[in-house]
Each structure stands twice: as C-alpha cells, then as structure tokens.
PDB file of C-alpha atoms in Angstrom:
ATOM      1  CA  MET A 341     118.358  87.700  58.572  1.00  0.00           C
ATOM      2  CA  VAL A 342     117.197  90.356  56.109  1.00  0.00           C
ATOM      3  CA  ARG A 343     118.264  88.202  53.170  1.00  0.00           C
ATOM      4  CA  ASN A 344     116.731  85.086  54.668  1.00  0.00           C
ATOM      5  CA  ALA A 345     113.465  87.006  54.728  1.00  0.00           C
ATOM      6  CA  GLY A 346     113.721  87.318  50.939  1.00  0.00           C
ATOM      7  CA  VAL A 347     114.701  90.973  50.900  1.00  0.00           C
ATOM      8  CA  VAL A 348     117.176  91.625  48.086  1.00  0.00           C
ATOM      9  CA  ILE A 349     120.037  93.851  49.238  1.00  0.00           C
ATOM     10  CA  THR A 350     123.461  94.599  47.845  1.00  0.00           C
ATOM     11  CA  ASP A 351     126.675  93.673  49.665  1.00  0.00           C
ATOM     12  CA  GLN A 352     127.287  97.370  50.205  1.00  0.00           C
ATOM     13  CA  GLU A 353     123.886  97.739  51.828  1.00  0.00           C
ATOM     14  CA  ALA A 354     124.559  94.736  54.048  1.00  0.00           C
ATOM     15  CA  THR A 355     127.579  96.554  55.470  1.00  0.00           C
ATOM     16  CA  ASN A 356     125.522  99.707  56.007  1.00  0.00           C
ATOM     17  CA  ILE A 357     122.942  98.273  58.373  1.00  0.00           C
ATOM     18  CA  GLU A 358     122.731 100.572  61.383  1.00  0.00           C
ATOM     19  CA  VAL A 359     122.560  99.053  64.818  1.00  0.00           C
ATOM     20  CA  ILE A 360     120.649 101.436  67.060  1.00  0.00           C
ATOM     21  CA  ASP A 361     120.492 101.046  70.817  1.00  0.00           C
ATOM     22  CA  PHE A 362     118.966 104.496  71.397  1.00  0.00           C
ATOM     23  CA  GLY A 363     121.769 105.246  73.827  1.00  0.00           C
ATOM     24  CA  LEU A 364     120.272 102.789  76.307  1.00  0.00           C
ATOM     25  CA  SER A 365     123.157 100.291  76.052  1.00  0.00           C
ATOM     26  CA  ASP A 366     120.887  97.275  76.258  1.00  0.00           C
ATOM     27  CA  LEU A 367     120.505  96.384  72.589  1.00  0.00           C
ATOM     28  CA  ALA A 368     118.963  92.942  72.973  1.00  0.00           C
ATOM     29  CA  LYS A 369     116.165  94.466  75.027  1.00  0.00           C
ATOM     30  CA  GLU A 370     115.549  97.822  73.358  1.00  0.00           C
ATOM     31  CA  GLY A 371     116.951  98.534  69.933  1.00  0.00           C
ATOM     32  CA  VAL A 372     116.524  98.083  66.208  1.00  0.00           C
ATOM     33  CA  GLN A 373     118.630  97.342  63.143  1.00  0.00           C
ATOM     34  CA  VAL A 374     117.945  99.590  60.158  1.00  0.00           C
ATOM     35  CA  LEU A 375     118.859  99.479  56.487  1.00  0.00           C
ATOM     36  CA  THR A 376     117.873 102.635  54.645  1.00  0.00           C
ATOM     37  CA  PHE A 377     117.153 101.926  50.970  1.00  0.00           C
ATOM     38  CA  PHE A 378     116.889 105.661  50.321  1.00  0.00           C
ATOM     39  CA  SER A 379     115.738 108.812  52.052  1.00  0.00           C
ATOM     40  CA  THR A 380     114.777 111.940  50.136  1.00  0.00           C
ATOM     41  CA  GLU A 381     113.000 115.106  51.224  1.00  0.00           C
ATOM     42  CA  ARG A 382     109.694 113.451  50.310  1.00  0.00           C
ATOM     43  CA  ILE A 383     110.020 109.699  50.842  1.00  0.00           C
ATOM     44  CA  ALA A 384     112.059 107.147  52.754  1.00  0.00           C
ATOM     45  CA  ALA A 385     112.097 103.368  52.465  1.00  0.00           C
ATOM     46  CA  LYS A 386     113.832 101.294  55.115  1.00  0.00           C
ATOM     47  CA  VAL A 387     114.128  97.701  56.226  1.00  0.00           C
ATOM     48  CA  LEU A 388     113.935  97.133  59.976  1.00  0.00           C
ATOM     49  CA  ALA A 389     115.145  93.952  61.646  1.00  0.00           C
ATOM     50  CA  LEU A 390     114.455  93.008  65.244  1.00  0.00           C
ATOM     51  CA  PHE A 391     116.072  90.248  67.245  1.00  0.00           C
ATOM     52  CA  PRO A 392     113.752  87.856  69.088  1.00  0.00           C
ATOM     53  CA  ASN A 393     111.655  89.854  71.557  1.00  0.00           C
ATOM     54  CA  GLN A 394     113.674  93.010  70.878  1.00  0.00           C
ATOM     55  CA  THR A 395     111.606  96.170  71.345  1.00  0.00           C
ATOM     56  CA  GLU A 396     111.636  99.455  69.473  1.00  0.00           C
ATOM     57  CA  PRO A 397     110.814 102.016  72.181  1.00  0.00           C
ATOM     58  CA  GLU A 398     107.650 104.094  72.149  1.00  0.00           C
ATOM     59  CA  HIS A 399     107.936 107.203  70.020  1.00  0.00           C
ATOM     60  CA  TRP A 400     106.042 109.481  67.653  1.00  0.00           C
ATOM     61  CA  HIS A 401     106.778 111.726  64.703  1.00  0.00           C
ATOM     62  CA  PRO A 402     105.960 115.380  65.487  1.00  0.00           C
ATOM     63  CA  PRO A 403     104.939 118.154  63.062  1.00  0.00           C
ATOM     64  CA  VAL A 404     107.820 120.098  61.493  1.00  0.00           C
ATOM     65  CA  GLY A 405     107.030 123.482  59.940  1.00  0.00           C
ATOM     66  CA  ASP A 406     104.439 122.930  57.205  1.00  0.00           C
ATOM     67  CA  ASP A 407     104.818 119.153  57.506  1.00  0.00           C
ATOM     68  CA  PRO A 408     102.160 117.556  59.765  1.00  0.00           C
ATOM     69  CA  GLY A 409     104.804 115.005  60.766  1.00  0.00           C
ATOM     70  CA  LYS A 410     105.979 111.744  59.307  1.00  0.00           C
ATOM     71  CA  GLU A 411     103.375 109.333  57.956  1.00  0.00           C
ATOM     72  CA  GLU A 412     104.689 105.790  58.135  1.00  0.00           C
ATOM     73  CA  THR A 413     103.482 102.453  56.824  1.00  0.00           C
ATOM     74  CA  ILE A 414     104.933  99.304  58.368  1.00  0.00           C
ATOM     75  CA  ARG A 415     104.741  96.101  56.326  1.00  0.00           C
ATOM     76  CA  ILE A 416     105.858  92.792  57.797  1.00  0.00           C
ATOM     77  CA  VAL A 417     108.136  90.524  55.767  1.00  0.00           C
ATOM     78  CA  PHE A 418     109.204  87.895  58.293  1.00  0.00           C
ATOM     79  CA  GLY A 419     108.177  86.867  61.797  1.00  0.00           C
ATOM     80  CA  THR A 420     105.487  88.101  64.105  1.00  0.00           C
ATOM     81  CA  VAL A 421     105.378  91.705  65.291  1.00  0.00           C
ATOM     82  CA  ARG A 422     103.481  92.903  68.338  1.00  0.00           C
ATOM     83  CA  PHE A 423     102.555  96.429  67.382  1.00  0.00           C
ATOM     84  CA  PHE A 424     101.211  98.912  69.927  1.00  0.00           C
ATOM     85  CA  VAL A 425      99.141 101.995  69.223  1.00  0.00           C
ATOM     86  CA  PRO A 426      96.681 104.165  71.174  1.00  0.00           C
ATOM     87  CA  GLY A 427      93.423 102.448  72.140  1.00  0.00           C
ATOM     88  CA  VAL A 428      92.034  99.923  74.582  1.00  0.00           C
ATOM     89  CA  ASP A 429      94.740  98.107  76.521  1.00  0.00           C
ATOM     90  CA  ASN A 430      94.531  94.546  75.193  1.00  0.00           C
ATOM     91  CA  MET A 431      98.191  93.628  75.573  1.00  0.00           C
ATOM     92  CA  LYS A 432      98.406  89.852  75.579  1.00  0.00           C
ATOM     93  CA  TYR A 433     101.459  88.578  73.731  1.00  0.00           C
ATOM     94  CA  GLY A 434     103.772  91.550  74.101  1.00  0.00           C
ATOM     95  CA  PHE A 435     105.419  92.864  77.234  1.00  0.00           C
ATOM     96  CA  VAL A 436     106.880  96.132  78.407  1.00  0.00           C
ATOM     97  CA  PRO A 437     110.645  95.883  78.932  1.00  0.00           C
ATOM     98  CA  GLU A 438     111.459  95.449  82.606  1.00  0.00           C
ATOM     99  CA  GLY A 439     111.570  98.650  84.604  1.00  0.00           C
ATOM    100  CA  LYS A 440     110.156 100.708  81.731  1.00  0.00           C
ATOM    101  CA  GLN A 441     106.445 100.751  82.565  1.00  0.00           C
ATOM    102  CA  SER A 442     106.141 104.524  82.478  1.00  0.00           C
ATOM    103  CA  TYR A 443     107.804 104.834  79.064  1.00  0.00           C
ATOM    104  CA  TYR A 444     105.391 102.536  77.241  1.00  0.00           C
ATOM    105  CA  THR A 445     102.067 104.310  77.510  1.00  0.00           C
ATOM    106  CA  VAL A 446     100.088 102.969  74.531  1.00  0.00           C
ATOM    107  CA  ARG A 447      99.024  99.362  74.928  1.00  0.00           C
ATOM    108  CA  HIS A 448      96.577  98.526  72.181  1.00  0.00           C
ATOM    109  CA  GLU A 449      98.165  95.427  70.665  1.00  0.00           C
ATOM    110  CA  ILE A 450      97.949  94.470  67.008  1.00  0.00           C
ATOM    111  CA  ILE A 451      99.540  91.154  66.086  1.00  0.00           C
ATOM    112  CA  MET A 452     101.084  91.432  62.630  1.00  0.00           C
ATOM    113  CA  GLN A 453     102.217  88.615  60.360  1.00  0.00           C
ATOM    114  CA  PRO A 454     104.073  88.621  57.018  1.00  0.00           C
ATOM    115  CA  GLY A 455     102.115  90.578  54.417  1.00  0.00           C
ATOM    116  CA  ASP A 456     100.246  92.587  57.067  1.00  0.00           C
ATOM    117  CA  GLN A 457     100.652  96.343  56.971  1.00  0.00           C
ATOM    118  CA  LEU A 458      99.550  99.322  59.015  1.00  0.00           C
ATOM    119  CA  THR A 459      99.679 103.052  58.349  1.00  0.00           C
ATOM    120  CA  LEU A 460     100.491 105.420  61.207  1.00  0.00           C
ATOM    121  CA  GLU A 461      99.133 108.933  60.893  1.00  0.00           C
ATOM    122  CA  PRO A 462     101.564 111.675  61.930  1.00  0.00           C
ATOM    123  CA  GLY A 463     101.906 112.075  65.676  1.00  0.00           C
ATOM    124  CA  THR A 464     100.612 108.603  66.581  1.00  0.00           C
ATOM    125  CA  LYS A 465     102.496 107.136  69.526  1.00  0.00           C
ATOM    126  CA  HIS A 466     103.693 103.612  68.795  1.00  0.00           C
ATOM    127  CA  TRP A 467     106.145 100.916  69.770  1.00  0.00           C
ATOM    128  CA  PHE A 468     106.694  97.388  68.573  1.00  0.00           C
ATOM    129  CA  GLN A 469     108.320  94.151  69.511  1.00  0.00           C
ATOM    130  CA  ALA A 470     109.377  91.032  67.651  1.00  0.00           C
ATOM    131  CA  GLY A 471     108.087  87.590  68.524  1.00  0.00           C
ATOM    132  CA  ASP A 472     110.337  84.670  69.385  1.00  0.00           C
ATOM    133  CA  GLU A 473     111.757  84.337  65.849  1.00  0.00           C
ATOM    134  CA  GLY A 474     112.717  87.972  65.471  1.00  0.00           C
ATOM    135  CA  ALA A 475     111.184  90.010  62.669  1.00  0.00           C
ATOM    136  CA  VAL A 476     111.922  91.826  59.437  1.00  0.00           C
ATOM    137  CA  MET A 477     109.671  94.601  58.148  1.00  0.00           C
ATOM    138  CA  TYR A 478     109.562  97.528  55.761  1.00  0.00           C
ATOM    139  CA  SER A 479     109.043 101.103  56.843  1.00  0.00           C
ATOM    140  CA  PHE A 480     107.734 103.331  54.053  1.00  0.00           C
ATOM    141  CA  SER A 481     107.343 106.947  55.057  1.00  0.00           C
ATOM    142  CA  SER A 482     107.280 110.575  54.169  1.00  0.00           C
ATOM    143  CA  CYS A 483     110.517 112.466  54.869  1.00  0.00           C
ATOM    144  CA  ALA A 484     112.342 110.720  57.699  1.00  0.00           C
ATOM    145  CA  ARG A 485     113.575 113.354  60.135  1.00  0.00           C
ATOM    146  CA  ASP A 486     114.671 110.726  62.628  1.00  0.00           C
ATOM    147  CA  ALA A 487     116.520 113.247  64.768  1.00  0.00           C
ATOM    148  CA  LEU A 488     113.201 114.919  65.554  1.00  0.00           C
ATOM    149  CA  ASP A 489     111.407 111.769  66.685  1.00  0.00           C
ATOM    150  CA  GLN A 490     109.981 112.094  70.161  1.00  0.00           C
ATOM    151  CA  PHE A 491     110.437 109.254  72.644  1.00  0.00           C
ATOM    152  CA  SER A 492     108.543 108.546  75.832  1.00  0.00           C
ATOM    153  CA  ASP A 493     111.743 107.441  77.561  1.00  0.00           C
ATOM    154  CA  PRO A 494     113.801 110.574  78.434  1.00  0.00           C
ATOM    155  CA  ASN A 495     116.968 108.467  78.563  1.00  0.00           C
ATOM    156  CA  ILE A 496     116.845 107.893  74.814  1.00  0.00           C
ATOM    157  CA  VAL A 497     119.410 109.560  72.581  1.00  0.00           C
ATOM    158  CA  ARG A 498     118.738 109.290  68.879  1.00  0.00           C
ATOM    159  CA  ILE A 499     121.313 111.019  66.739  1.00  0.00           C
ATOM    160  CA  THR A 500     120.921 110.920  62.986  1.00  0.00           C
ATOM    161  CA  LYS A 501     121.156 113.428  60.200  1.00  0.00           C
ATOM    162  CA  ILE A 502     118.227 115.653  59.314  1.00  0.00           C
ATOM    163  CA  CYS A 503     117.069 115.337  55.712  1.00  0.00           C
ATOM    164  CA  ASP A 504     116.361 119.007  54.969  1.00  0.00           C
TER     165      ASP A 504
ATOM    166  CA  MET B 214     106.648  85.557  39.669  1.00  0.00           C
ATOM    167  CA  VAL B 215     106.399  88.179  42.413  1.00  0.00           C
ATOM    168  CA  ARG B 216     106.634  85.501  45.092  1.00  0.00           C
ATOM    169  CA  ASN B 217     109.468  83.740  43.327  1.00  0.00           C
ATOM    170  CA  ALA B 218     111.337  87.023  43.554  1.00  0.00           C
ATOM    171  CA  GLY B 219     111.049  86.791  47.347  1.00  0.00           C
ATOM    172  CA  VAL B 220     108.380  89.447  47.719  1.00  0.00           C
ATOM    173  CA  VAL B 221     105.988  88.491  50.511  1.00  0.00           C
ATOM    174  CA  ILE B 222     102.371  89.102  49.511  1.00  0.00           C
ATOM    175  CA  THR B 223      99.061  87.892  50.877  1.00  0.00           C
ATOM    176  CA  ASP B 224      96.702  85.661  48.880  1.00  0.00           C
ATOM    177  CA  GLN B 225      94.298  88.591  48.694  1.00  0.00           C
ATOM    178  CA  GLU B 226      97.020  90.770  47.210  1.00  0.00           C
ATOM    179  CA  ALA B 227      97.876  88.067  44.683  1.00  0.00           C
ATOM    180  CA  THR B 228      94.325  88.258  43.366  1.00  0.00           C
ATOM    181  CA  ASN B 229      94.509  92.057  43.191  1.00  0.00           C
ATOM    182  CA  ILE B 230      97.403  92.344  40.768  1.00  0.00           C
ATOM    183  CA  GLU B 231      96.360  94.720  37.997  1.00  0.00           C
ATOM    184  CA  VAL B 232      97.199  93.841  34.427  1.00  0.00           C
ATOM    185  CA  ILE B 233      97.600  97.053  32.481  1.00  0.00           C
ATOM    186  CA  ASP B 234      97.847  97.164  28.703  1.00  0.00           C
ATOM    187  CA  PHE B 235      97.429 100.954  28.500  1.00  0.00           C
ATOM    188  CA  GLY B 236      94.565 100.426  26.072  1.00  0.00           C
ATOM    189  CA  LEU B 237      97.039  99.310  23.404  1.00  0.00           C
ATOM    190  CA  SER B 238      95.799  95.693  23.357  1.00  0.00           C
ATOM    191  CA  ASP B 239      99.261  94.258  22.924  1.00  0.00           C
ATOM    192  CA  LEU B 240     100.123  93.331  26.486  1.00  0.00           C
ATOM    193  CA  ALA B 241     103.166  91.179  25.822  1.00  0.00           C
ATOM    194  CA  LYS B 242     104.778  94.092  23.990  1.00  0.00           C
ATOM    195  CA  GLU B 243     103.673  97.107  26.001  1.00  0.00           C
ATOM    196  CA  GLY B 244     102.184  96.693  29.447  1.00  0.00           C
ATOM    197  CA  VAL B 245     102.875  96.154  33.120  1.00  0.00           C
ATOM    198  CA  GLN B 246     101.499  94.168  36.045  1.00  0.00           C
ATOM    199  CA  VAL B 247     101.038  96.151  39.250  1.00  0.00           C
ATOM    200  CA  LEU B 248     100.383  95.232  42.865  1.00  0.00           C
ATOM    201  CA  THR B 249      99.706  98.255  45.053  1.00  0.00           C
ATOM    202  CA  PHE B 250     100.784  97.646  48.655  1.00  0.00           C
ATOM    203  CA  PHE B 251      99.158 100.935  49.667  1.00  0.00           C
ATOM    204  CA  SER B 252      98.542 104.387  48.280  1.00  0.00           C
ATOM    205  CA  THR B 253      97.855 107.375  50.526  1.00  0.00           C
ATOM    206  CA  GLU B 254      97.783 111.085  49.799  1.00  0.00           C
ATOM    207  CA  ARG B 255     101.491 111.222  50.622  1.00  0.00           C
ATOM    208  CA  ILE B 256     103.068 107.885  49.727  1.00  0.00           C
ATOM    209  CA  ALA B 257     102.548 104.872  47.507  1.00  0.00           C
ATOM    210  CA  ALA B 258     104.401 101.555  47.443  1.00  0.00           C
ATOM    211  CA  LYS B 259     103.863  99.163  44.552  1.00  0.00           C
ATOM    212  CA  VAL B 260     105.380  96.038  43.085  1.00  0.00           C
ATOM    213  CA  LEU B 261     105.741  96.015  39.305  1.00  0.00           C
ATOM    214  CA  ALA B 262     106.245  92.840  37.304  1.00  0.00           C
ATOM    215  CA  LEU B 263     107.222  92.723  33.653  1.00  0.00           C
ATOM    216  CA  PHE B 264     107.150  89.739  31.334  1.00  0.00           C
ATOM    217  CA  PRO B 265     110.312  89.016  29.342  1.00  0.00           C
ATOM    218  CA  ASN B 266     111.072  92.028  27.136  1.00  0.00           C
ATOM    219  CA  GLN B 267     107.772  93.665  28.065  1.00  0.00           C
ATOM    220  CA  THR B 268     107.967  97.459  27.961  1.00  0.00           C
ATOM    221  CA  GLU B 269     106.341 100.098  30.145  1.00  0.00           C
ATOM    222  CA  PRO B 270     105.722 102.965  27.711  1.00  0.00           C
ATOM    223  CA  GLU B 271     107.418 106.338  28.024  1.00  0.00           C
ATOM    224  CA  HIS B 272     105.659 108.659  30.438  1.00  0.00           C
ATOM    225  CA  TRP B 273     106.211 111.327  33.069  1.00  0.00           C
ATOM    226  CA  HIS B 274     104.528 112.614  36.201  1.00  0.00           C
ATOM    227  CA  PRO B 275     103.387 116.227  35.798  1.00  0.00           C
ATOM    228  CA  PRO B 276     102.947 118.894  38.502  1.00  0.00           C
ATOM    229  CA  VAL B 277      99.509 118.972  40.171  1.00  0.00           C
ATOM    230  CA  GLY B 278      98.547 122.110  42.069  1.00  0.00           C
ATOM    231  CA  ASP B 279     101.135 122.686  44.793  1.00  0.00           C
ATOM    232  CA  ASP B 280     102.677 119.285  44.136  1.00  0.00           C
ATOM    233  CA  PRO B 281     105.716 119.448  41.803  1.00  0.00           C
ATOM    234  CA  GLY B 282     104.691 116.021  40.490  1.00  0.00           C
ATOM    235  CA  LYS B 283     105.341 112.486  41.607  1.00  0.00           C
ATOM    236  CA  GLU B 284     108.822 111.595  42.780  1.00  0.00           C
ATOM    237  CA  GLU B 285     109.461 107.898  42.225  1.00  0.00           C
ATOM    238  CA  THR B 286     112.205 105.510  43.239  1.00  0.00           C
ATOM    239  CA  ILE B 287     112.486 102.221  41.365  1.00  0.00           C
ATOM    240  CA  ARG B 288     114.310  99.368  43.091  1.00  0.00           C
ATOM    241  CA  ILE B 289     114.959  96.109  41.271  1.00  0.00           C
ATOM    242  CA  VAL B 290     114.173  92.814  43.007  1.00  0.00           C
ATOM    243  CA  PHE B 291     114.500  90.272  40.205  1.00  0.00           C
ATOM    244  CA  GLY B 292     115.810  90.229  36.649  1.00  0.00           C
ATOM    245  CA  THR B 293     117.478  92.877  34.546  1.00  0.00           C
ATOM    246  CA  VAL B 294     115.745  96.138  33.720  1.00  0.00           C
ATOM    247  CA  ARG B 295     116.710  98.421  30.857  1.00  0.00           C
ATOM    248  CA  PHE B 296     115.774 101.823  32.178  1.00  0.00           C
ATOM    249  CA  PHE B 297     115.622 104.876  29.931  1.00  0.00           C
ATOM    250  CA  VAL B 298     115.893 108.504  30.990  1.00  0.00           C
ATOM    251  CA  PRO B 299     116.895 111.798  29.319  1.00  0.00           C
ATOM    252  CA  GLY B 300     120.556 112.037  28.282  1.00  0.00           C
ATOM    253  CA  VAL B 301     122.963 110.811  25.651  1.00  0.00           C
ATOM    254  CA  ASP B 302     121.477 108.071  23.461  1.00  0.00           C
ATOM    255  CA  ASN B 303     123.470 104.985  24.453  1.00  0.00           C
ATOM    256  CA  MET B 304     120.753 102.409  23.875  1.00  0.00           C
ATOM    257  CA  LYS B 305     122.460  99.052  23.496  1.00  0.00           C
ATOM    258  CA  TYR B 306     120.493  96.236  25.135  1.00  0.00           C
ATOM    259  CA  GLY B 307     117.003  97.686  24.991  1.00  0.00           C
ATOM    260  CA  PHE B 308     114.837  98.280  21.950  1.00  0.00           C
ATOM    261  CA  VAL B 309     111.921 100.489  21.048  1.00  0.00           C
ATOM    262  CA  PRO B 310     108.765  98.455  20.390  1.00  0.00           C
ATOM    263  CA  GLU B 311     108.197  98.043  16.670  1.00  0.00           C
ATOM    264  CA  GLY B 312     106.440 100.933  15.004  1.00  0.00           C
ATOM    265  CA  LYS B 313     106.704 103.115  18.102  1.00  0.00           C
ATOM    266  CA  GLN B 314     109.878 105.093  17.372  1.00  0.00           C
ATOM    267  CA  SER B 315     108.262 108.484  17.825  1.00  0.00           C
ATOM    268  CA  TYR B 316     106.744 107.594  21.192  1.00  0.00           C
ATOM    269  CA  TYR B 317     110.017 106.641  22.869  1.00  0.00           C
ATOM    270  CA  THR B 318     112.012 109.840  22.871  1.00  0.00           C
ATOM    271  CA  VAL B 319     114.467 109.377  25.763  1.00  0.00           C
ATOM    272  CA  ARG B 320     117.190 106.861  25.046  1.00  0.00           C
ATOM    273  CA  HIS B 321     119.771 107.088  27.784  1.00  0.00           C
ATOM    274  CA  GLU B 322     119.997 103.482  28.926  1.00  0.00           C
ATOM    275  CA  ILE B 323     120.744 102.405  32.497  1.00  0.00           C
ATOM    276  CA  ILE B 324     121.043  98.670  33.044  1.00  0.00           C
ATOM    277  CA  MET B 325     119.657  97.785  36.455  1.00  0.00           C
ATOM    278  CA  GLN B 326     120.132  94.576  38.406  1.00  0.00           C
ATOM    279  CA  PRO B 327     118.602  93.333  41.684  1.00  0.00           C
ATOM    280  CA  GLY B 328     119.393  95.742  44.522  1.00  0.00           C
ATOM    281  CA  ASP B 329     119.929  98.663  42.130  1.00  0.00           C
ATOM    282  CA  GLN B 330     117.711 101.678  42.582  1.00  0.00           C
ATOM    283  CA  LEU B 331     117.126 104.979  40.859  1.00  0.00           C
ATOM    284  CA  THR B 332     115.157 108.078  41.889  1.00  0.00           C
ATOM    285  CA  LEU B 333     113.205 109.980  39.245  1.00  0.00           C
ATOM    286  CA  GLU B 334     112.637 113.653  39.943  1.00  0.00           C
ATOM    287  CA  PRO B 335     109.126 114.901  39.093  1.00  0.00           C
ATOM    288  CA  GLY B 336     108.545 115.444  35.394  1.00  0.00           C
ATOM    289  CA  THR B 337     111.377 113.191  34.209  1.00  0.00           C
ATOM    290  CA  LYS B 338     110.414 111.283  31.075  1.00  0.00           C
ATOM    291  CA  HIS B 339     111.158 107.585  31.434  1.00  0.00           C
ATOM    292  CA  TRP B 340     110.360 104.131  30.140  1.00  0.00           C
ATOM    293  CA  PHE B 341     111.671 100.699  30.970  1.00  0.00           C
ATOM    294  CA  GLN B 342     111.857  97.197  29.681  1.00  0.00           C
ATOM    295  CA  ALA B 343     112.557  93.799  31.214  1.00  0.00           C
ATOM    296  CA  GLY B 344     115.370  91.568  30.030  1.00  0.00           C
ATOM    297  CA  ASP B 345     114.874  88.023  28.828  1.00  0.00           C
ATOM    298  CA  GLU B 346     113.881  86.662  32.272  1.00  0.00           C
ATOM    299  CA  GLY B 347     111.248  89.280  33.000  1.00  0.00           C
ATOM    300  CA  ALA B 348     111.626  91.526  36.004  1.00  0.00           C
ATOM    301  CA  VAL B 349     110.152  92.415  39.376  1.00  0.00           C
ATOM    302  CA  MET B 350     110.739  95.790  40.989  1.00  0.00           C
ATOM    303  CA  TYR B 351     109.436  98.124  43.662  1.00  0.00           C
ATOM    304  CA  SER B 352     108.074 101.571  42.947  1.00  0.00           C
ATOM    305  CA  PHE B 353     108.159 103.865  45.969  1.00  0.00           C
ATOM    306  CA  SER B 354     106.654 107.263  45.328  1.00  0.00           C
ATOM    307  CA  SER B 355     104.925 110.331  46.559  1.00  0.00           C
ATOM    308  CA  CYS B 356     101.154 110.410  45.972  1.00  0.00           C
ATOM    309  CA  ALA B 357     100.386 108.263  42.923  1.00  0.00           C
ATOM    310  CA  ARG B 358      97.936 110.147  40.710  1.00  0.00           C
ATOM    311  CA  ASP B 359      98.241 107.591  37.946  1.00  0.00           C
ATOM    312  CA  ALA B 360      95.333 109.035  35.993  1.00  0.00           C
ATOM    313  CA  LEU B 361      97.348 112.210  35.481  1.00  0.00           C
ATOM    314  CA  ASP B 362     100.452 110.509  34.090  1.00  0.00           C
ATOM    315  CA  GLN B 363     101.434 111.855  30.715  1.00  0.00           C
ATOM    316  CA  PHE B 364     102.403 109.428  27.949  1.00  0.00           C
ATOM    317  CA  SER B 365     104.332 110.088  24.751  1.00  0.00           C
ATOM    318  CA  ASP B 366     102.076 107.693  22.840  1.00  0.00           C
ATOM    319  CA  PRO B 367      98.717 109.446  22.217  1.00  0.00           C
ATOM    320  CA  ASN B 368      97.029 106.063  21.791  1.00  0.00           C
ATOM    321  CA  ILE B 369      97.494 105.269  25.464  1.00  0.00           C
ATOM    322  CA  VAL B 370      94.477 105.207  27.746  1.00  0.00           C
ATOM    323  CA  ARG B 371      95.285 104.950  31.427  1.00  0.00           C
ATOM    324  CA  ILE B 372      92.229 104.929  33.636  1.00  0.00           C
ATOM    325  CA  THR B 373      92.744 104.672  37.369  1.00  0.00           C
ATOM    326  CA  LYS B 374      91.357 106.416  40.378  1.00  0.00           C
ATOM    327  CA  ILE B 375      92.788 109.710  41.561  1.00  0.00           C
ATOM    328  CA  CYS B 376      94.032 109.635  45.136  1.00  0.00           C
ATOM    329  CA  ASP B 377      92.800 113.050  46.282  1.00  0.00           C
TER     330      ASP B 377
END
C-alpha cells in the first residue's frame, strides 16, 4: 500500500512497518501502521498507513522539559483523510468509533487529499481517519517521544522507546 | 521529474519549484531545484531535484545562537547520488566541477540509491552530485536558515529568507 502510493522504501523498511493497535485489540477500527524513516533527537520522519475507515485515536503531544512538545506536519500521499482538530463541530464525513464518544472530543473536520498538509502546534488534540480507500501520509515532526503521547482513551497503551 | 519519481505534489507546488544557480550562472553544472513542502521554526521538509551530473556546491550549516546548526537528513527517491562528506578521499564516480578544485574540499564519496538516507550533523561540510539520470531526494531538517549556509566557493550568492 505504501509502495503503491509512490513512496520509495527499501525491502528492509517494508519488514519494519509497525502495526499499532494501541492495546485496544481492534486494529481494523482503531490503529495505525507506521514506518519510521528516521528519528533523531531533533527530527523524525514517518510514513503512516491507514486501512479503509481505520482511525488513529485522539491524542496530543505534551511539553517535555524545555521542549514545548512535538510539532507535527501531516502530508497526505494517497487517499482521503478526515482530520479532526479543536474548533466548531462540523463532522460530516468522519465518524467516532462505536462506543467511543467520550474519547473523541475534538470534532472540527478537515478533509485532506493527496498533496494537502497541515501543521499541528504542540499540545493540539487531534485524531484522524482514512476514507474508504485507506490512506498513506507522511508525518514530519520534531523529536518523536511517542511514549509520552497523551490519549483521550484511558484504555490505550502505547509502548515505544523514548528518543532521549 | 519530481512527479515521475512518485512524489505527490500539488499543481501550485509545481509552479513554486525554485531554480537555484547560487549566483554562478552555470546552472547545468552547479545548481539545484528545490520544492519546499513547509518550513517552520523547528522543521523543514523539501524535495530536491538535480539534473544529470548537476552538482550542489560544498557547504555547511553553521551554529546560530542557541541552535548548534541545521541537522539534515537526505533520503533518495530517484536516481543515484554521489554524496561527499569529510573522510578518506575515495572519490571514484563523482567529479569536481571544472576549475573548482579548491572549493570542493571534502572527498569521501558515498553512493546513494533510492531508499538510502544519511543524516548530517550540524556543521558537516558536504556536497552532492546526481548520476547520469538526474536525481530526486528529500531533505528533512531542523529550521532551514538557508541564508546563513556557508559555502566553500566565495563566488556563491545564496539569497533566501530567514525563518526566524
């Protein structure tokens, strides 16, 4: 799917794609597939793939020491992405996964197509969902301390290494 | 060329590709084409395209205030890139542009193919050159203060905006 979207990856990278279900054990509904190009103490570049209508749960990147928190730019490569940020509730195409109403609190919908991009300031709550074709996107960010990400759903378990 | 490499860009972005000859007026020999996806005070993501055997002149990213200087990761998307960094002179496939011997001082050659990537610590002198097919690559970096880049060739004039 990543290669079909035109993203050039090595065979080694293809075997390193992480499948993340956030400990919720319902991958098709809430989850994400991640290929990390690289992750240093200053920058990370990743490719994210979502299955059709798969949802990355609401979360935000908190401040850490002198760091105001992760700044992240999402850039769509393939498919349609329903992206949700704080603001007026205008949710039209996206949907909150069943039974999870209280864990998806921001509902300002931005429909993103290939070539569209959006920069999230540190601390901005967000979640996103692929359209019917699935989606492939880039995530470019400052240091990715994924283990410190905060999720609205208390059932979520996100274990990854800390970069510094 | 960028699109042929599989990189998804908007029509607006296609019209915004910068053609940079570094004030040397010999673009086919020394120059680079740059599409900036975005550039914030923390992160920049760009696509660089080189014509066949075109060379980006030797330069480095100096410290600026509290910033140790730009950290940059280059990731190849299309073509072969002859990348030069400090180290043992093993130049084999690449060549120094005619008459420019004294401005290309680092000669440790790394041959890069699609999917290969390399992270340059701040202050590392480097230059690179496309193979016979040309090349397309990503540049992911901390804040891009291009106007402060230092070049070995004193004839180079690089005028771009400063990001903060």
